[in-house]
Coordinates of C-alpha atoms in Angstrom, one line a residue:
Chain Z
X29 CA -43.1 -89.2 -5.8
X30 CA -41.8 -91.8 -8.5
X31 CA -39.0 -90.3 -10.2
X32 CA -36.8 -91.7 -12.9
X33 CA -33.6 -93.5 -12.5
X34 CA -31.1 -91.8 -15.0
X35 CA -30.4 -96.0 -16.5
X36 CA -34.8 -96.2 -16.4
X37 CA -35.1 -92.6 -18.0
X38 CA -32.5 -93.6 -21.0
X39 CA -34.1 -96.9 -21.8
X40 CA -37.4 -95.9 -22.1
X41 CA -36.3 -93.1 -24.3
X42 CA -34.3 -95.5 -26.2
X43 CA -37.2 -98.3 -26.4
X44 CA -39.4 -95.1 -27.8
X45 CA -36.9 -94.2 -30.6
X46 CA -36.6 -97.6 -31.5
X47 CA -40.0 -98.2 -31.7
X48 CA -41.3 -95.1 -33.8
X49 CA -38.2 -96.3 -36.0
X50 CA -39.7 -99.8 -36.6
X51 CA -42.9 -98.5 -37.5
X52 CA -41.3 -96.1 -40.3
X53 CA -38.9 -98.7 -41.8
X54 CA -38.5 -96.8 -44.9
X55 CA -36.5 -94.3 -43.0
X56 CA -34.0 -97.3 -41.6
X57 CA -33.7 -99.0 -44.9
X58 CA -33.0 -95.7 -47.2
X59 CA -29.6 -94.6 -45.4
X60 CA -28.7 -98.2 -46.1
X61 CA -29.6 -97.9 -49.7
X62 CA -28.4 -95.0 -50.5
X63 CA -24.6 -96.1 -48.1
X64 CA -25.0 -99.1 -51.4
X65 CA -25.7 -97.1 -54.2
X66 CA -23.1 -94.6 -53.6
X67 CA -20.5 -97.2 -53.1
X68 CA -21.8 -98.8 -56.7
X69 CA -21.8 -96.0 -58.4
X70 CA -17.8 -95.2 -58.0
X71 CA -16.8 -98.3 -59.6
X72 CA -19.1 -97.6 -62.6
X73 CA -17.8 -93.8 -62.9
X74 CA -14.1 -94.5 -62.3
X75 CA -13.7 -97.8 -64.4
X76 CA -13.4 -101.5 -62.9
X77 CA -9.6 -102.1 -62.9
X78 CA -9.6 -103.7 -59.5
X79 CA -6.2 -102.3 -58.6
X80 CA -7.8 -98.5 -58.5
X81 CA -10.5 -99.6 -56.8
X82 CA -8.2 -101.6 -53.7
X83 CA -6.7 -97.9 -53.5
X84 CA -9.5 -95.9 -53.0
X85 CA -11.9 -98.9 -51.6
X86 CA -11.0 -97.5 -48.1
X87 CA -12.0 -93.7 -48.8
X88 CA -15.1 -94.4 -50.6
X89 CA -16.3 -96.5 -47.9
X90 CA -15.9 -94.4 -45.3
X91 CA -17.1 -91.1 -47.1
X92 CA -20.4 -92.9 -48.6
X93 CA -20.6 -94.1 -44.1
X94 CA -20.3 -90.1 -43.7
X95 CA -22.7 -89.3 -46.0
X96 CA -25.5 -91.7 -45.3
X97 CA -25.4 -90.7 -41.7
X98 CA -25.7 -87.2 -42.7
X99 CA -28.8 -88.3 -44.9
X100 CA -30.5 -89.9 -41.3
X101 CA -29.1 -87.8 -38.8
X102 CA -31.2 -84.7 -39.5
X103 CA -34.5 -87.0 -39.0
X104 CA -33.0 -87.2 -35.5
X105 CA -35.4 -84.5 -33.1
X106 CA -37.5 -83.2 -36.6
X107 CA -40.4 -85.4 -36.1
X108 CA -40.3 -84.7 -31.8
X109 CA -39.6 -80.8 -32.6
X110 CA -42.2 -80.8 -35.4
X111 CA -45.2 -82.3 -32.6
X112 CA -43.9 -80.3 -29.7
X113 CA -42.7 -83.8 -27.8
X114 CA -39.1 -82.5 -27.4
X115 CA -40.0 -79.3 -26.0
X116 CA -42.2 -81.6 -23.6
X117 CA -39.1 -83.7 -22.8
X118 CA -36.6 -80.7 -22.3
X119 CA -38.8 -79.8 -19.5
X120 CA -39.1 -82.9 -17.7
X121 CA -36.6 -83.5 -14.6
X122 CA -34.7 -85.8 -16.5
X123 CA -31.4 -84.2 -17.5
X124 CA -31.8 -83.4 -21.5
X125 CA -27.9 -85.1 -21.8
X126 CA -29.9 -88.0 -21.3
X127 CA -32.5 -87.4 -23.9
X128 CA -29.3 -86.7 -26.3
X129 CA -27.4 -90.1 -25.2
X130 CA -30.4 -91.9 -25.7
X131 CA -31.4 -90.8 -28.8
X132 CA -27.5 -90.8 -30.4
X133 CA -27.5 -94.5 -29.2
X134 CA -31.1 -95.1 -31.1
X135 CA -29.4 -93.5 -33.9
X136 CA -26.1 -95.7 -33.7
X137 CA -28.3 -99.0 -33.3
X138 CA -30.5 -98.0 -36.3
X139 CA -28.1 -96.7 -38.6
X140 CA -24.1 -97.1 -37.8
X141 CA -24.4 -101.0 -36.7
X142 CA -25.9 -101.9 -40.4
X143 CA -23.0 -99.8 -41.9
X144 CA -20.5 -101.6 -39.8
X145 CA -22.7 -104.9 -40.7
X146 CA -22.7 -104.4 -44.7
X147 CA -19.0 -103.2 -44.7
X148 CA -17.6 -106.3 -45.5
X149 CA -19.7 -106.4 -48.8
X150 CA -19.2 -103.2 -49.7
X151 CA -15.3 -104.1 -49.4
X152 CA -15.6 -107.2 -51.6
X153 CA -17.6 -104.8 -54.3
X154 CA -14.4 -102.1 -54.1
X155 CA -11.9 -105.1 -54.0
X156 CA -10.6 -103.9 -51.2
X157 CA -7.3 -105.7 -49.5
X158 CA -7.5 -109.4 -47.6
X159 CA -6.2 -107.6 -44.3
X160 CA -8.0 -104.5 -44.4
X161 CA -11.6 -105.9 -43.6
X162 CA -10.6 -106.1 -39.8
X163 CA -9.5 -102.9 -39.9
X164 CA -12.9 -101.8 -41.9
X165 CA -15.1 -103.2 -39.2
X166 CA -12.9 -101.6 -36.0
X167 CA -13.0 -98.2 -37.8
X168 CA -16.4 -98.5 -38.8
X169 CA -17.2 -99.8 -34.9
X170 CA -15.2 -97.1 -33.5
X171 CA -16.1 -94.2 -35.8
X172 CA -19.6 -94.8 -36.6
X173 CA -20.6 -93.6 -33.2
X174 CA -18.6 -90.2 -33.0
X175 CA -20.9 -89.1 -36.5
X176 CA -23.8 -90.2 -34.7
X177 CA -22.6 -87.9 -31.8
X178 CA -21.4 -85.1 -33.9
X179 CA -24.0 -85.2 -36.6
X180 CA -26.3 -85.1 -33.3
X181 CA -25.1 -81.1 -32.5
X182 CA -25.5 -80.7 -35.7
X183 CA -28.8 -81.7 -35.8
X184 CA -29.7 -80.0 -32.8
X185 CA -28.5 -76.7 -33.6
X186 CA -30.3 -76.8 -37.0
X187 CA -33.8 -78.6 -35.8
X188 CA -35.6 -75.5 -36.0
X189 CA -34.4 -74.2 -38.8
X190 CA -36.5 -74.7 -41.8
X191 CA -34.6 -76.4 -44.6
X192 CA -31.6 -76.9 -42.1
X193 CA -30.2 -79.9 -43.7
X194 CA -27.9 -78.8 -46.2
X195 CA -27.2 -76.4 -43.4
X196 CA -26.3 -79.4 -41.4
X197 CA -23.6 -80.7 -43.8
X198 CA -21.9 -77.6 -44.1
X199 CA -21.8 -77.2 -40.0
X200 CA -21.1 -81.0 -39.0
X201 CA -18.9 -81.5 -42.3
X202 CA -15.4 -79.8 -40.2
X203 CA -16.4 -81.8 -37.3
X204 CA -16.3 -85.5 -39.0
X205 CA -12.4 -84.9 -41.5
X206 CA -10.5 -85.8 -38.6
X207 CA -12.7 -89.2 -38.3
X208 CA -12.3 -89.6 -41.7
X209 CA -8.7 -89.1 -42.2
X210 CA -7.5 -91.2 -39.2
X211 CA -10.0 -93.7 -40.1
X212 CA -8.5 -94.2 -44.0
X213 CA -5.6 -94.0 -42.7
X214 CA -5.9 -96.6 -40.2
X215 CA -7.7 -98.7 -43.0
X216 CA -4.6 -98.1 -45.6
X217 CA -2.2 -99.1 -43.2
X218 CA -3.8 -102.6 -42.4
X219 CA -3.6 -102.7 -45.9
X220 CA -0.2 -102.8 -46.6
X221 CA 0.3 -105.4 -43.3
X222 CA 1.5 -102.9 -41.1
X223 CA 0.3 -102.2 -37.0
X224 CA -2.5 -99.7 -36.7
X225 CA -3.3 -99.5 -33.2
X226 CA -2.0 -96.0 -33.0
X227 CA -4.8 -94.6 -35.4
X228 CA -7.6 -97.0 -33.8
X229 CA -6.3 -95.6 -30.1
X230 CA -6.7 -92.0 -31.8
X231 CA -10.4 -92.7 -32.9
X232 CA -11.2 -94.3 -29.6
X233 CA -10.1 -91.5 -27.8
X234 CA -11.7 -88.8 -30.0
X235 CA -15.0 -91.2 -29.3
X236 CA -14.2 -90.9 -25.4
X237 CA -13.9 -86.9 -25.9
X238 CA -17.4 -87.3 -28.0
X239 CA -19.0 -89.8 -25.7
X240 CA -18.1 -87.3 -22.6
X241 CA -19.0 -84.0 -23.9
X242 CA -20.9 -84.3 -27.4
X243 CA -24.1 -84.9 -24.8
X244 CA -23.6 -81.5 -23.3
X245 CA -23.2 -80.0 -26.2
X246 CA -26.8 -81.5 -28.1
X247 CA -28.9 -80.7 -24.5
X248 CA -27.2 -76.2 -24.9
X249 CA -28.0 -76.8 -29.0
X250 CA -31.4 -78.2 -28.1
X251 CA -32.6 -75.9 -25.3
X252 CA -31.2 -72.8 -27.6
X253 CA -33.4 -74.1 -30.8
X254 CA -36.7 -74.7 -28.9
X255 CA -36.4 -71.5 -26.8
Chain R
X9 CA 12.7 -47.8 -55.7
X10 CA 13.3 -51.7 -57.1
X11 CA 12.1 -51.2 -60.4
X12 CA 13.7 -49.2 -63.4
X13 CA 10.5 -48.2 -65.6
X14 CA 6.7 -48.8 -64.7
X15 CA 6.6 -51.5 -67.4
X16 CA 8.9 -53.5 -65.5
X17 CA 6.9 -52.6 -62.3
X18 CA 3.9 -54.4 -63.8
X19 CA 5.5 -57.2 -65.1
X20 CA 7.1 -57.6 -61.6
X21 CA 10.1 -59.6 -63.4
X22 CA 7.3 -61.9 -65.1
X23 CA 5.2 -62.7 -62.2
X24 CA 2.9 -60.2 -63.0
X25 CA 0.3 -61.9 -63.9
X26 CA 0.4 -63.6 -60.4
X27 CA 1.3 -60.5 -58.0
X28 CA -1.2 -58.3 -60.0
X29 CA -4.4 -60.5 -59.7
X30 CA -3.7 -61.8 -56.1
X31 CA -3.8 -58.6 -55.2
X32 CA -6.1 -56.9 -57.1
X33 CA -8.8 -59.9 -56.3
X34 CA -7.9 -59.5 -52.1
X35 CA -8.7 -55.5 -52.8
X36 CA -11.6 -56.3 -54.5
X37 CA -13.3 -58.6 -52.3
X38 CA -12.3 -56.1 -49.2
X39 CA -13.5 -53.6 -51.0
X40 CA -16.8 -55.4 -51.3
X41 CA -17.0 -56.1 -47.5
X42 CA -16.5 -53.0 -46.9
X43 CA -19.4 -51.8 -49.1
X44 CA -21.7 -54.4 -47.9
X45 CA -21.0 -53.5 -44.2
X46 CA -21.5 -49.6 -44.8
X47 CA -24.7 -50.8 -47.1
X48 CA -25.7 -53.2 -44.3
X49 CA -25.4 -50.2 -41.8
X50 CA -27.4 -47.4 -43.5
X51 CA -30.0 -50.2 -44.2
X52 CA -30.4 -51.2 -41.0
X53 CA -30.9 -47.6 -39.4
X54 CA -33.6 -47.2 -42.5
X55 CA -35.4 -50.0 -41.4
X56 CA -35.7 -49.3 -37.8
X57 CA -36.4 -45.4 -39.0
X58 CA -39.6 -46.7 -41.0
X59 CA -40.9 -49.4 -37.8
X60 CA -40.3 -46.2 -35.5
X61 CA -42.3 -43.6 -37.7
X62 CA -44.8 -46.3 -38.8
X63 CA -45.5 -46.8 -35.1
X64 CA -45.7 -43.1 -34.8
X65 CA -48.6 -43.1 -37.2
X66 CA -50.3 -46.0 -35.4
X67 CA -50.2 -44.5 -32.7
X68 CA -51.7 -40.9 -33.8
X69 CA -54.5 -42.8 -35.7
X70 CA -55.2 -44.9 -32.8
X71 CA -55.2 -41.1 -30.1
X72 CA -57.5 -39.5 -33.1
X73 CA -59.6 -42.6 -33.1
X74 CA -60.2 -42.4 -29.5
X75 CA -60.8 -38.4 -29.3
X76 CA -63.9 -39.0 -31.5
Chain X
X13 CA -10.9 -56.0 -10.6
X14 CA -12.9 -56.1 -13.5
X15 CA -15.1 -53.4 -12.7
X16 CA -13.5 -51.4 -15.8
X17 CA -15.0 -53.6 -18.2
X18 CA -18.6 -53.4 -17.0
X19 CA -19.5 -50.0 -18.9
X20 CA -18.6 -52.1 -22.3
X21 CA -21.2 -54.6 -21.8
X22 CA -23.7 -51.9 -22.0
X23 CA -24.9 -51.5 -25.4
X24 CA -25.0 -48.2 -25.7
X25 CA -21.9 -47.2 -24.0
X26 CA -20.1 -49.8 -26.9
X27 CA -21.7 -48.2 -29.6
X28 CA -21.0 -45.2 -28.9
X29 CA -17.3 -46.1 -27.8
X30 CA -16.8 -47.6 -31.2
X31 CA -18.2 -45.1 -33.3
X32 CA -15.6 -42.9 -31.6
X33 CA -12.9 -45.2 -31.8
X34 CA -13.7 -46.3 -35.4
X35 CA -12.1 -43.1 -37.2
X36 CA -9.0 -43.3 -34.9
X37 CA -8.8 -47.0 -36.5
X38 CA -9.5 -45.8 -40.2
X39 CA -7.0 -43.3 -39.4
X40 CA -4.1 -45.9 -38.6
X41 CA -5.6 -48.3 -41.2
X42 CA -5.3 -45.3 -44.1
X43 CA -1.5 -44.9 -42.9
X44 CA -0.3 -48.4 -42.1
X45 CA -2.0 -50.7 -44.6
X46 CA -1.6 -48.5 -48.3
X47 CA 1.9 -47.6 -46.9
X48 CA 3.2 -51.0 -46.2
X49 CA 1.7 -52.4 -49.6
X50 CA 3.2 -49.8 -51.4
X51 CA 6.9 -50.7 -49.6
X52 CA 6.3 -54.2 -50.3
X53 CA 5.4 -53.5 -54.0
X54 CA 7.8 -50.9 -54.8
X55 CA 10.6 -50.7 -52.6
X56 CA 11.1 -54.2 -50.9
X57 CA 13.7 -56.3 -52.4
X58 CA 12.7 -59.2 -54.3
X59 CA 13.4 -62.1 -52.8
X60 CA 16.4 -64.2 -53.9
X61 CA 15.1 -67.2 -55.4
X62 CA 11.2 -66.6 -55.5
X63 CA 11.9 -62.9 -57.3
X64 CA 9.4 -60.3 -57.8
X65 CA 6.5 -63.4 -57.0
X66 CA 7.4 -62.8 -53.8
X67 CA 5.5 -60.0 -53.0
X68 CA 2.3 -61.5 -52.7
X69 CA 4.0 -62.9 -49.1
X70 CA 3.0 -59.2 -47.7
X71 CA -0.7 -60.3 -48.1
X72 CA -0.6 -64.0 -47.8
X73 CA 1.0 -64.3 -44.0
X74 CA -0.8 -61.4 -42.5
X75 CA -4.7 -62.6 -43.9
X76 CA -3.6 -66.3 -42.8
X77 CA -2.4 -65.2 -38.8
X78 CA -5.4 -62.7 -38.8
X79 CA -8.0 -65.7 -39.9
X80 CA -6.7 -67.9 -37.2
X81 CA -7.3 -64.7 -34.3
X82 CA -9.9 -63.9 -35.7
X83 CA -11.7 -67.4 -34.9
X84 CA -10.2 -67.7 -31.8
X85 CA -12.1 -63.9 -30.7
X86 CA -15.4 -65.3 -32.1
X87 CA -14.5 -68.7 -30.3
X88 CA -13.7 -66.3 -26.8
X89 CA -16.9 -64.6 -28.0
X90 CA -18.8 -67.6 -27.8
X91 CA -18.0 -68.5 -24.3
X92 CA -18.6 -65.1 -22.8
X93 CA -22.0 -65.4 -24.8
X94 CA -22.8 -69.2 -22.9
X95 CA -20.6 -68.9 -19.7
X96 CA -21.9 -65.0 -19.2
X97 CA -24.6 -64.2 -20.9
X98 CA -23.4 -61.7 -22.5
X99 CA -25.5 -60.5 -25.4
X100 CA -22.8 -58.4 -26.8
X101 CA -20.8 -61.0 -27.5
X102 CA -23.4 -62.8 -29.5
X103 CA -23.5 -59.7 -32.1
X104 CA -19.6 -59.3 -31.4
X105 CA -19.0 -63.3 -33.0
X106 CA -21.6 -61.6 -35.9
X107 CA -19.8 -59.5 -36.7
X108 CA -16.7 -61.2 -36.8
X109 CA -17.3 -64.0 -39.0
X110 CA -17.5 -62.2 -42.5
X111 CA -14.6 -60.6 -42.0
X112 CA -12.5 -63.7 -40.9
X113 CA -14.5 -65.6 -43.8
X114 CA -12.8 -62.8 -46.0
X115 CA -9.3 -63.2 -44.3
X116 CA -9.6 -67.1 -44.5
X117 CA -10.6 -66.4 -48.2
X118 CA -7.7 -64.1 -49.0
X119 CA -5.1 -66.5 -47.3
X120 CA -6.1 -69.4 -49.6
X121 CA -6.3 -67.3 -53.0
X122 CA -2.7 -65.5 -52.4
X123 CA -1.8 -68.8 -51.7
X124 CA -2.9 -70.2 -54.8
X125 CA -1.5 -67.5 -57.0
X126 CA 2.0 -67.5 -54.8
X127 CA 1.6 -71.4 -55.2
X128 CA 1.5 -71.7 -59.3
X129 CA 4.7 -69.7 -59.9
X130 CA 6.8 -71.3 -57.6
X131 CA 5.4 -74.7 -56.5
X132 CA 3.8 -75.1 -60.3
X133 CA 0.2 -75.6 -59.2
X134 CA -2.6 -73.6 -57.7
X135 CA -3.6 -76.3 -55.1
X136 CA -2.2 -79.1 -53.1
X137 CA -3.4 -81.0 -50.3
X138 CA -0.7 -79.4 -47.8
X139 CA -1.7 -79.7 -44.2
X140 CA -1.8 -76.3 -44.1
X141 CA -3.8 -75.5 -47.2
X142 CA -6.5 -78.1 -46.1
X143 CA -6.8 -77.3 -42.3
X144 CA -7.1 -73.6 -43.7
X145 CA -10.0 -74.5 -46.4
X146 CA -11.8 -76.5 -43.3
X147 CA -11.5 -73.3 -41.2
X148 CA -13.0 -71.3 -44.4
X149 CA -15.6 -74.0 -44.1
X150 CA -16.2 -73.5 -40.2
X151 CA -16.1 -69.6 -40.7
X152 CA -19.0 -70.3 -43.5
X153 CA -21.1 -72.8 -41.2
X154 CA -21.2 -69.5 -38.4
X155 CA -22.7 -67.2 -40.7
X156 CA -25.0 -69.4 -42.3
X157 CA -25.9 -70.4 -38.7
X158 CA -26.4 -67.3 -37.6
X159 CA -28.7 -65.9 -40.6
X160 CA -30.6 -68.9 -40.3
X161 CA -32.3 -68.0 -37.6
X162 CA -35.3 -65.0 -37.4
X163 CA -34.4 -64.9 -33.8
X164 CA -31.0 -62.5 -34.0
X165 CA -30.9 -63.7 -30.0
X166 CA -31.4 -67.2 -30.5
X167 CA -29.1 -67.7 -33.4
X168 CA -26.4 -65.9 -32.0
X169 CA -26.4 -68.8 -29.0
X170 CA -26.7 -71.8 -31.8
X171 CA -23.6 -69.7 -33.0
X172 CA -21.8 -69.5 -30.1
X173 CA -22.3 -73.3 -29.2
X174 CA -20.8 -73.9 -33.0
X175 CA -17.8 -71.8 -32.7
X176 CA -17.3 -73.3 -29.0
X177 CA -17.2 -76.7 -30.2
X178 CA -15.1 -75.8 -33.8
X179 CA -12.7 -74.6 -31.3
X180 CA -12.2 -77.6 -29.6
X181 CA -12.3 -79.7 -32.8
X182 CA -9.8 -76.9 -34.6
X183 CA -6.2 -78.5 -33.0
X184 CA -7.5 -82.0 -33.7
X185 CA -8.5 -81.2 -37.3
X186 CA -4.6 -79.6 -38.0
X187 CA -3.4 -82.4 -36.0
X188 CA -4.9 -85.0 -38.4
X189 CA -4.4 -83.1 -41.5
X190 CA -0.7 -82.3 -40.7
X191 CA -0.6 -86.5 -39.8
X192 CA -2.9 -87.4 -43.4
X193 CA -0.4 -85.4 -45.3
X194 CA 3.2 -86.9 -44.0
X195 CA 1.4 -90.0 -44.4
X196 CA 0.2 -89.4 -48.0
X197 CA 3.0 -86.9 -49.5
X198 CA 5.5 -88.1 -52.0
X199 CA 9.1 -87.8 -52.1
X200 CA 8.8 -84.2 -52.9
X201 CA 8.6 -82.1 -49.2
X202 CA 6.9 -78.8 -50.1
X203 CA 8.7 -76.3 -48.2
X204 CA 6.5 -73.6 -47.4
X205 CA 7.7 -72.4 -44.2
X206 CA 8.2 -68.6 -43.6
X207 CA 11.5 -67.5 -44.8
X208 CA 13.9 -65.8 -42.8
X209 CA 13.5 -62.3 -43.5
X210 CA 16.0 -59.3 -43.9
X211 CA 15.6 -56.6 -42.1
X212 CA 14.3 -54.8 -45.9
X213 CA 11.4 -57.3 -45.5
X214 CA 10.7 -57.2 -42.2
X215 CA 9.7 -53.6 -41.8
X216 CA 6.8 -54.1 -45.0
X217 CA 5.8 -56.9 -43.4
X218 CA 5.3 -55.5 -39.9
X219 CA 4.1 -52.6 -41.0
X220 CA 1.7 -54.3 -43.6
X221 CA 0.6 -56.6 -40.8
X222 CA 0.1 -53.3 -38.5
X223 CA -2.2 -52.2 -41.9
X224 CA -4.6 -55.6 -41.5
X225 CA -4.8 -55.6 -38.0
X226 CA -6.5 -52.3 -38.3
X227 CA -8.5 -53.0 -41.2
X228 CA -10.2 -55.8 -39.3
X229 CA -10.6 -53.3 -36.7
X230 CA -12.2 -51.0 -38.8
X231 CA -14.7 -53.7 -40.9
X232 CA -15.7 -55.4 -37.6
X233 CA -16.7 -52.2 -36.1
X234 CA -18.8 -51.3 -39.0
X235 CA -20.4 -54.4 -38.4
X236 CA -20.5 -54.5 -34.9
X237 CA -22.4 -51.4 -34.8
X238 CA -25.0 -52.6 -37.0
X239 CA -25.7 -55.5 -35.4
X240 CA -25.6 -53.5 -32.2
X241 CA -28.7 -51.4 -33.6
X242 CA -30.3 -54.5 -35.4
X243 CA -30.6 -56.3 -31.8
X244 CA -31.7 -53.2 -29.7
X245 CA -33.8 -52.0 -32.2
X246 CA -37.0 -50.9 -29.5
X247 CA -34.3 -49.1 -27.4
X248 CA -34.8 -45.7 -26.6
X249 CA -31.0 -45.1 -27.0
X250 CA -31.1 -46.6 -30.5
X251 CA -34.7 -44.7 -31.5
X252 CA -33.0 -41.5 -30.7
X253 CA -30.1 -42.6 -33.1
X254 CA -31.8 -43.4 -36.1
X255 CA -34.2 -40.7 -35.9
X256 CA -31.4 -38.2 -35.7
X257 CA -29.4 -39.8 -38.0
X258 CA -30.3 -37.9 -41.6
X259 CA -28.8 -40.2 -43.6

């Protein structure tokens, strides 16, 4: 009997996701609008002077990140959940922390590495600092992946609920401050020329904790909300 | 006893204001979870009261249905 | 060893334990909670340089202690539900969360009003003030969770995977407030640290303390009950109850 390699399972599942994604491009690009328009609209409602804006460039960056993975996160099992597909793949062999790896990483690909990709943009629209764009980008590399992972339980606690997503917010919303504040912090620091390795080694460890058990925790959320 | 007259118990040496609605709002919204748990209770044993003698009732129908 | 526990993972045999157990805890609520408000109101000294504001202390520290417990019970709740099984513990973390949602919620509005008099304003991002209101938050996200659901069974587990994984996140979130705000703060260190208390304090305290303890007791019983009836609703023990029950 052919049975699937754990590296063979993951791709497939991955190349799936991907896939479906390509053929709904509308749901790729509109995170990706919306991450823009909410990082327009803050110069235009707290006034232009550039030197507020290098202050709070940082913050709005990262919290318009948080909210536009919010926005695509809860699309994450809806569509397999709604056609019975994920209830078909928590039965298979294959370990369901797979299913959840592989579908966080489809998430990452599709929606954090554009964030991390438009950053520098967005930082040139908010004025922000010469030497914080490095810091931006590792943040942004490092970070984006532990809301993919989070907003993930999130998602997967709430899939069968109908009209979970505000739901969603309020449940994953604890979970991503600490991102958020280490992030801003890191991001401010670079700012002002100072070494920020201690906040990036912070992140990368809270994405090592995420990595390692966020997985566990989608595969109990999943199997509780399909029953 | 650390006040001389009530008056200056309820101005609480001019924090009043403060002492008095901190405390009044904590007993009020105590005194609402309290209420909404005793509420919650008796409506609870109602509603499983009404499923039990509505399945009572099904079931008679059903016994006089069959006797016929 | 632990064979004592077993009769109180039996639904019944809880219920009617608590129900028993319940006026023994209004009781000792009725005697510690109005006695200890009334000391700290009336007879307690005022403090020395906060003055008769001061009082509001005897509510503040007790609801903020008793919100933390109380998430770390649901938290232990929440484990026994996933690592056991054990489908009392799923209406146990029900019943819970309102009342630490209250406690969380009482902690931040004595704070507020203790905060204007002496610190001049109602809010500040204080490590502690913001790694409560994200606690308030994650006390919020458990109830919505679990009412969410039509399944009382299934959304207890979602519930219990939340407040398992809160608990993790809950050091690292006071951990990177505490580090946002001695980053971020300003000359001015607020110093809200707990006093050190006379013995004329102390006893209010304690015995106001003594007063909330109990008064959890007493709401989560209430409400552990309930739920208790609301998830064994077609069980003979339960049918018996309500029927009898005339009111």
């Amino acid at each position: 009997m052919t049975s699937l390699s754990y590296r063979k399972a993951f791709m497939l599942i991955l190349k799936r996701d991907l896939t479906i994604a390509f053929r709904h491009r509308d749901d790729i690009i509109n995170p990706l609008l919306f991450f823009v328009i909410v990082v327009t609209l803050f110069p235009l409602g707290i006034g232009p002077e550039p030197n507020t804006l290098m202050k709070i460039a940082p913050g709005v960056i990262w919290v318009a990140a948080l909210l536009s993975t919010l926005l695509s996160i809860e699309r994450l099992f809806k569509s397999d959940y709604a056609d019975g597909s994920l209830e078909q793949m928590l039965l298979t062999p294959c370990p369901a922390f797979i299913l959840a790896m592989a579908k966080v990483t489809a998430h990452w690909l599709l929606t954090g590495l554009p964030l991390i990709l438009m950053s520098p943009v967005l930082g040139l629209l908010l004025n922000l600092h010469q030497d914080a764009y490095r810091a931006l980008m590792l943040t942004l590399l490092l970070g984006t992946p532990i809301l993919s992972l989070f907003g993930a339980i999130g998602a997967a606690l709430t899939v069968g609920i109908k009209k979970g997503g505000v739901l969603l917010s309020l449940l994953v919303l604890p979970l991503y401050i600490p991102v958020l504040i280490f992030a801003t912090s890191a991001i401010d620091t670079a700012a002002f020329g100072l070494p920020y390795n201690g906040q990036l080694a912070i992140i990368a460890a809270m994405l090592a904790g995420a990595i390692t058990l966020a997985p566990f925790a989608i595969s109990a959320a999943l199997k509780v909300s399909t029953n | 006893m650390q006040f001389e007259s009530f008056s200056a118990f309820l101005a609480m040496g001019g924090y009043g204001f403060y002492v008095w609605w901190s405390f009044g709002l904590c007993f009020a919204l105590t005194g609402i979870l309290y209420w909404d748990s005793k509420v919650r209770h008796r409506k609870t044993v109602e509603a499983i009261r009404s499923k039990i003698l509505r399945e009572q009732k099904l079931k008679k129908v059903a016994q006089q249905q069959n006797q016929i | 060893m632990w064979k004592w526990l077993h009769p109180y993972a039996n639904a019944e045999f809880t219920y009617q334990f608590c129900g028993k157990s319940l006026r023994w805890f209004a009781l000792l609520t009725l005697l510690c909670l109005p006695a200890g408000l009334i000391w700290a109101l009336m007879f307690a000294p005022a403090d020395y340089q906060q003055g008769d504001a001061f009082r509001i202390f005897y509510i503040h520290v007790p609801s903020a202690s008793l919100s933390m417990g109380i998430y770390a019970a649901i938290a232990i709740a929440g484990l026994c539900s996933l690592v056991w099984q054990l489908k009392l513990a799923d209406a146990f973390g029900a019943a819970m969360a309102p009342v630490g949602a209250l406690f969380t919620a009482m902690a931040l509005i004595t704070g507020a009003f203790w905060g204007k008099p002496m610190w001049g304003t109602w809010w500040v991002w204080d490590a502690r003030l913001t790694s409560e209101l994200i606690l308030l938050f994650l006390y919020l996200g458990i109830m919505a969770l679990h009412s969410a659901f039509e399944d009382k069974a299934q959304g207890g587990k979602a519930a219990a995977i939340l407040s398992v994984v809160g608990v993790i996140n809950l050091p690292i979130i006071k951990f990177s407030v505490d580090w946002w705000n001695t980053l971020h703060q300003g000359s001015t260190v607020t110093n809200m640290g707990k006093p050190n208390m006379s013995i004329d304090m102390l006893w209010p305290f304690l015995l106001s303390f003594l007063g909330f303890f109990f008064l959890v007791a007493v709401l989560v019983i209430i409400r552990y009950r309930t739920e208790l009836l609301a998830r064994n609703s077609m069980r003979p023990w339960v049918r018996e109850i309500v029927l009898n029950s005339q009111k």
